[in-house]
XYZ file of N, CA, C and O in Angstrom:
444
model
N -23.272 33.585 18.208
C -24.514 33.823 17.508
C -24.224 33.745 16.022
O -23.178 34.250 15.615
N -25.274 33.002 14.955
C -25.028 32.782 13.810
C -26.288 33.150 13.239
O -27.463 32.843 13.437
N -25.517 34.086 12.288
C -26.678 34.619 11.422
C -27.096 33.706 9.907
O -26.325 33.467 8.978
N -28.383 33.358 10.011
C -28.481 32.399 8.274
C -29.689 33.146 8.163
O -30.292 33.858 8.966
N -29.981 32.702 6.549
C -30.897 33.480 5.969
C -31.839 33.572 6.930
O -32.858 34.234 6.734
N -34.033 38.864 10.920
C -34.710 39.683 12.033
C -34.920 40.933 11.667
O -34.012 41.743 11.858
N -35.305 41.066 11.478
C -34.739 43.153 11.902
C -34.826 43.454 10.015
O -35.627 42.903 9.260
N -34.135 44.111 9.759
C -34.039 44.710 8.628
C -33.227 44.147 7.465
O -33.131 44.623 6.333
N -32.689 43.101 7.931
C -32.238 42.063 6.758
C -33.118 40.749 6.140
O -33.102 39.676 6.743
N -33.796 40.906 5.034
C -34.853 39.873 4.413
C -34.222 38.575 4.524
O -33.252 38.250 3.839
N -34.878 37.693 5.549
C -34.968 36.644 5.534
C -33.708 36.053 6.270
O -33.080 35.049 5.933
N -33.444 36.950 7.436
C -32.446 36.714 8.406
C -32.916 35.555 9.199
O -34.101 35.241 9.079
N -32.197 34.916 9.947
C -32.220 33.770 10.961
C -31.233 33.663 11.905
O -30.089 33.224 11.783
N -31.806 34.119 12.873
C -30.099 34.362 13.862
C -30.600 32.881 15.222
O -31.647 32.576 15.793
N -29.393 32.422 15.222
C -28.800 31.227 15.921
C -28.430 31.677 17.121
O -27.244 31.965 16.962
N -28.713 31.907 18.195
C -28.145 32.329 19.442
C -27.845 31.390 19.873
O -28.704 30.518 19.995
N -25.930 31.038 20.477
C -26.104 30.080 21.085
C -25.178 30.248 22.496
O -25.096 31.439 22.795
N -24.574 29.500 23.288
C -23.905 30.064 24.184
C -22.596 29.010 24.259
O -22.232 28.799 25.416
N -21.933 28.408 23.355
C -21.120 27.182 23.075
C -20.619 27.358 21.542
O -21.181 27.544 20.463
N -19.525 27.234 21.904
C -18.566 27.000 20.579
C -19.031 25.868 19.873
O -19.107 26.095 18.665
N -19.380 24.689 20.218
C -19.435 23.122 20.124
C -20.744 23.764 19.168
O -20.794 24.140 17.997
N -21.674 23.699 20.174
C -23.039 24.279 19.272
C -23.187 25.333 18.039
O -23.924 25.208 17.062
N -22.196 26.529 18.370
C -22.334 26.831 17.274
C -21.587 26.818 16.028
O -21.799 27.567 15.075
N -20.131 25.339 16.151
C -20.066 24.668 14.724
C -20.805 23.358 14.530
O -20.532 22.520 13.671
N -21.920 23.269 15.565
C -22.815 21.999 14.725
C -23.895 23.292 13.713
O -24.279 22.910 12.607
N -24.084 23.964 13.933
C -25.349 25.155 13.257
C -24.410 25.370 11.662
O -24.953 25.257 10.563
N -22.805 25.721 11.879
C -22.300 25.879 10.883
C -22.272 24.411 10.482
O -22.673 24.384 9.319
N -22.046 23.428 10.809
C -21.851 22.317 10.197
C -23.572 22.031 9.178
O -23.491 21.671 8.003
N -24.404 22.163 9.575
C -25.724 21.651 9.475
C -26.131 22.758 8.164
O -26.696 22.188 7.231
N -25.929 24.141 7.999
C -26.758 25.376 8.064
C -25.778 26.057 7.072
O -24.558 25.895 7.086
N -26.480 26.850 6.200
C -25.436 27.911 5.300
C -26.086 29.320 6.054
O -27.184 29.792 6.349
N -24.476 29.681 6.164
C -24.822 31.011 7.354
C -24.283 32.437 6.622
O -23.233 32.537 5.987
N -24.814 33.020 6.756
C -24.011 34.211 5.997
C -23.370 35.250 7.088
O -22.836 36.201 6.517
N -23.318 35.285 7.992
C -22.449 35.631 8.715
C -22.094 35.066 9.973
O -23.021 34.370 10.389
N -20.672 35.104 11.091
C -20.942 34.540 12.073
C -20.457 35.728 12.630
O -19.564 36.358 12.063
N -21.217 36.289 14.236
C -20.833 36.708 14.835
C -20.421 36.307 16.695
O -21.133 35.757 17.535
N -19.404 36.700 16.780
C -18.974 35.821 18.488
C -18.666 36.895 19.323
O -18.209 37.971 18.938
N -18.993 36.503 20.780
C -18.957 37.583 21.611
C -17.265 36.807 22.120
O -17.317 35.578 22.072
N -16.153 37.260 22.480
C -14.877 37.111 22.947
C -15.140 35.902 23.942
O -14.739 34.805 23.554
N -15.787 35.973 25.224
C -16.117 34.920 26.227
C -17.349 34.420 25.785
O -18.396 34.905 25.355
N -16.773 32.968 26.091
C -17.684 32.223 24.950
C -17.443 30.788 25.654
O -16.262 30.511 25.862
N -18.506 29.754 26.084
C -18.469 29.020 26.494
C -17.616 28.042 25.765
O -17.634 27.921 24.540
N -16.749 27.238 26.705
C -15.838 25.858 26.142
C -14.546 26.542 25.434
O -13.501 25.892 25.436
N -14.573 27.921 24.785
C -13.072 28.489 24.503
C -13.579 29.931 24.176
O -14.626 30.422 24.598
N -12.880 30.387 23.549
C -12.740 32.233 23.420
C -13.645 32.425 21.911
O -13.785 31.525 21.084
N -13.898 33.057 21.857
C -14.563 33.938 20.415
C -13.358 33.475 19.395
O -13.593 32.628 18.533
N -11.830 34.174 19.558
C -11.291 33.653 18.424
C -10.900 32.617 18.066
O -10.693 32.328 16.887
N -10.684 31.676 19.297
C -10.800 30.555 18.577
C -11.798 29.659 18.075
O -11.521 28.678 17.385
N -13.513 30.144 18.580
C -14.440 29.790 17.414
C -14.385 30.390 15.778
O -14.889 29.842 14.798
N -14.006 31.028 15.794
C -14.023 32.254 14.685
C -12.602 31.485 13.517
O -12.644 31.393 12.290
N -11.626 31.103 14.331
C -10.574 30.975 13.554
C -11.133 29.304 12.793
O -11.045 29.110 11.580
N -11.547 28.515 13.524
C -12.245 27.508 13.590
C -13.515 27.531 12.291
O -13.473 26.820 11.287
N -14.334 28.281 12.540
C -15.073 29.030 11.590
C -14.356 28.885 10.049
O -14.498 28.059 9.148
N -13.542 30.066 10.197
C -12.915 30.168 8.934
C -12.273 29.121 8.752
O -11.851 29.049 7.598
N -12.017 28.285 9.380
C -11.426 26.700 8.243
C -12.224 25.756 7.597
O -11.890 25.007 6.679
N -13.836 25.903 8.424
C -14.752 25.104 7.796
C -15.700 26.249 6.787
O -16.403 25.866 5.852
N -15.558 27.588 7.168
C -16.480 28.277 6.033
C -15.890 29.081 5.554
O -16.821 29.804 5.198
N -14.640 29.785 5.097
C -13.876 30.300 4.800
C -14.576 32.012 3.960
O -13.927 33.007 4.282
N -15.026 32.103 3.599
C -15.883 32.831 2.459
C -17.037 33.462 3.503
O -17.637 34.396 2.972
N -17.528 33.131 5.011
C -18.897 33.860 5.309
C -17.871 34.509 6.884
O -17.323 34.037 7.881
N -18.025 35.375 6.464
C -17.639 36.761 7.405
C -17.770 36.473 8.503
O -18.635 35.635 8.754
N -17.021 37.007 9.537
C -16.800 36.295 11.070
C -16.530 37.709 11.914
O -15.522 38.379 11.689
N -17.493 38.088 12.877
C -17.218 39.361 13.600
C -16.959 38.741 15.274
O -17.174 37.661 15.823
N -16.471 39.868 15.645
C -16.289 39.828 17.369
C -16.583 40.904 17.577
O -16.221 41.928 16.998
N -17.608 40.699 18.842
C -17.548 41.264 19.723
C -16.942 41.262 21.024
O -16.829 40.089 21.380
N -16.397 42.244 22.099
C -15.634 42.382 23.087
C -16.112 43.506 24.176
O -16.304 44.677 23.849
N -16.252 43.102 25.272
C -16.531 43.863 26.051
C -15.151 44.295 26.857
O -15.256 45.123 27.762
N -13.763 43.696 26.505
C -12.375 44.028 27.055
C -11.633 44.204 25.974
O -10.864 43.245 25.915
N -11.453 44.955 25.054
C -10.979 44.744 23.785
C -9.418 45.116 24.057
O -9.473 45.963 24.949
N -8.221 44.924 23.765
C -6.763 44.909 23.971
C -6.623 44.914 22.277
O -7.361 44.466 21.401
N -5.097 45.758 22.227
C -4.438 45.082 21.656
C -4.009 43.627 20.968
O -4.021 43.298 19.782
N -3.675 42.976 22.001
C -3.599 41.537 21.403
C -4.890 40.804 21.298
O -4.987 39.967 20.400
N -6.017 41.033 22.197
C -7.607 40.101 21.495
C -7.600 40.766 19.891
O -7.891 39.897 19.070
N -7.358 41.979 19.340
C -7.840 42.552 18.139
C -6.705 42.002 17.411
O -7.099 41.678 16.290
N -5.215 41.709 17.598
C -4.286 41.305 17.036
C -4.722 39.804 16.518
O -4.713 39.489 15.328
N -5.030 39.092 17.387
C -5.309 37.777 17.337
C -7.032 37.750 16.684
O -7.385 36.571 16.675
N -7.701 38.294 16.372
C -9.143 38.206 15.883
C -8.416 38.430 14.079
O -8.447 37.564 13.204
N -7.887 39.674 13.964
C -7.151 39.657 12.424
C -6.542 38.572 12.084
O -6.841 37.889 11.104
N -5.562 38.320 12.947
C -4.603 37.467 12.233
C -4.757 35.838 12.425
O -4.028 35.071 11.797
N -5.706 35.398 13.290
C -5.982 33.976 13.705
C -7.063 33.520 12.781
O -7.115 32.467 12.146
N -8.293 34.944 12.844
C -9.574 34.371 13.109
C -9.740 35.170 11.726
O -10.961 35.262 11.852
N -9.557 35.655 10.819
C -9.345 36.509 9.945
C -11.234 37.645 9.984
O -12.112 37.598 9.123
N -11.234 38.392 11.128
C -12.587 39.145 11.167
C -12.576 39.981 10.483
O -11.676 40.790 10.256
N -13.835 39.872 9.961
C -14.203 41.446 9.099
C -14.248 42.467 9.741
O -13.703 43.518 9.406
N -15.148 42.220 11.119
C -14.865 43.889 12.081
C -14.761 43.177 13.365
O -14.896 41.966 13.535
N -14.528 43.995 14.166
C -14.977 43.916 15.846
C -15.535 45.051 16.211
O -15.219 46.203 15.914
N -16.449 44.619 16.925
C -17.113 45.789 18.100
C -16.770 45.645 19.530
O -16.571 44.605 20.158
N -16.746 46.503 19.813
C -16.955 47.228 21.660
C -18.063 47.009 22.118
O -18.984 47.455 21.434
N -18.404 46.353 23.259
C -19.367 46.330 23.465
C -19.464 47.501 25.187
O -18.464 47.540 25.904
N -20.165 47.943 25.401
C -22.020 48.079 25.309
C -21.914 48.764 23.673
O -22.875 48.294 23.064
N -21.274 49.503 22.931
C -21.396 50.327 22.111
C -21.996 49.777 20.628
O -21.569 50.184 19.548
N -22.673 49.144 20.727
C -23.289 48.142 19.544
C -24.603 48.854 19.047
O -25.672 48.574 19.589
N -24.548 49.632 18.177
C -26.094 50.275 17.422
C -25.972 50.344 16.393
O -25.960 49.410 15.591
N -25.849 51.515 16.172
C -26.581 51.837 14.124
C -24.822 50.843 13.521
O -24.688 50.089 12.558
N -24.083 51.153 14.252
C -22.744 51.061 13.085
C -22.712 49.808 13.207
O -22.147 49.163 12.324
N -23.147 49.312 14.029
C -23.298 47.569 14.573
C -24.261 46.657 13.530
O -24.010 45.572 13.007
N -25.620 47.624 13.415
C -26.419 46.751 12.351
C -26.170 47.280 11.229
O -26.418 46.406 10.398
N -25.723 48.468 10.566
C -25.403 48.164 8.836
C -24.179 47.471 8.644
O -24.118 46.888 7.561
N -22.846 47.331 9.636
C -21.914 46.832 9.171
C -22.475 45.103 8.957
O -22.009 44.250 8.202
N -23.389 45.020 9.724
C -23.447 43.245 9.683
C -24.726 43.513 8.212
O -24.883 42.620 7.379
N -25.580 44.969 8.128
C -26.347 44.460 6.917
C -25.144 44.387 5.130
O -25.344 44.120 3.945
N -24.144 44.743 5.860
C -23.086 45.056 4.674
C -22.196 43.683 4.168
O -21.668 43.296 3.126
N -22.345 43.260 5.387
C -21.322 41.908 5.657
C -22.728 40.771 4.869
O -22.466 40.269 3.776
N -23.828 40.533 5.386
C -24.693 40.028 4.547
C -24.717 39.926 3.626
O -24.511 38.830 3.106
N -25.077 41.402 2.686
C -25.465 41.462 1.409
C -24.272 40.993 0.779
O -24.407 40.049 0.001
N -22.778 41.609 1.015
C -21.684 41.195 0.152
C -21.675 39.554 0.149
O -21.727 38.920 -0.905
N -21.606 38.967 1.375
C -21.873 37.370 1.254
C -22.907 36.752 0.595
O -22.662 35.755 -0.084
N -24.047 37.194 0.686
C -25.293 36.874 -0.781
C -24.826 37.247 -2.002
O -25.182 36.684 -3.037
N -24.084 38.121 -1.966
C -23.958 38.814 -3.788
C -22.687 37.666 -4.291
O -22.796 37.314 -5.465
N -21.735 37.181 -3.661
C -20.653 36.222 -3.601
C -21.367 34.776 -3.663
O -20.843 33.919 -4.375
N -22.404 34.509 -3.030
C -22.758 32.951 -3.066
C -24.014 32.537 -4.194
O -24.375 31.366 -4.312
């Protein structure tokens, strides 16, 4: 899912997609201010969309989410995919939407 300019962020646009492929044609096409990936992820894993991500957008924040979170998925989301946060999932609420309204605004105030 790719967020570009819903909810409580002015002039949000979120990209739901269910494909890695698809969602670097959205980054290819689209200025996104954040990307967020769920770990299982059609055609390859969350971090390697994410790491992927950061070589073509380097500068717009990249989260995971995980519904199996380990050690090494969180090892490999830092150090591959360079994420700003990860979440747990079902556990996704309040800390879920200001960290992404935080991750926004700092990427608008930067671009």
């Amino acid at each position: 899912m790719l967020g570009a300019r819903s909810g409580s962020i002015p002039d949000l646009v979120v990209h739901p997609v269910q494909d890695a492929a698809r969602a670097m044609g959205i980054l290819a096409e689209e200025d996104v201010d954040v990307i967020i990936s769920d770990y299982l992820l059609g055609g390859t894993d969350g971090i390697t969309l994410l790491a992927r991500a950061a070589d073509v957008a380097a500068d717009v924040p990249r989260v995971l989410l995980s519904g199996h979170l380990d050690e090494d998925v969180a090892s490999r989301a830092v150090n591959r995919a360079h994420v700003a946060a990860i979440f747990v999932k079902p556990a996704i609420g309040e800390d879920f939407v200001a960290e992404i309204e935080r991750l926004v605004a700092l990427h608008r105030a930067r671009s």
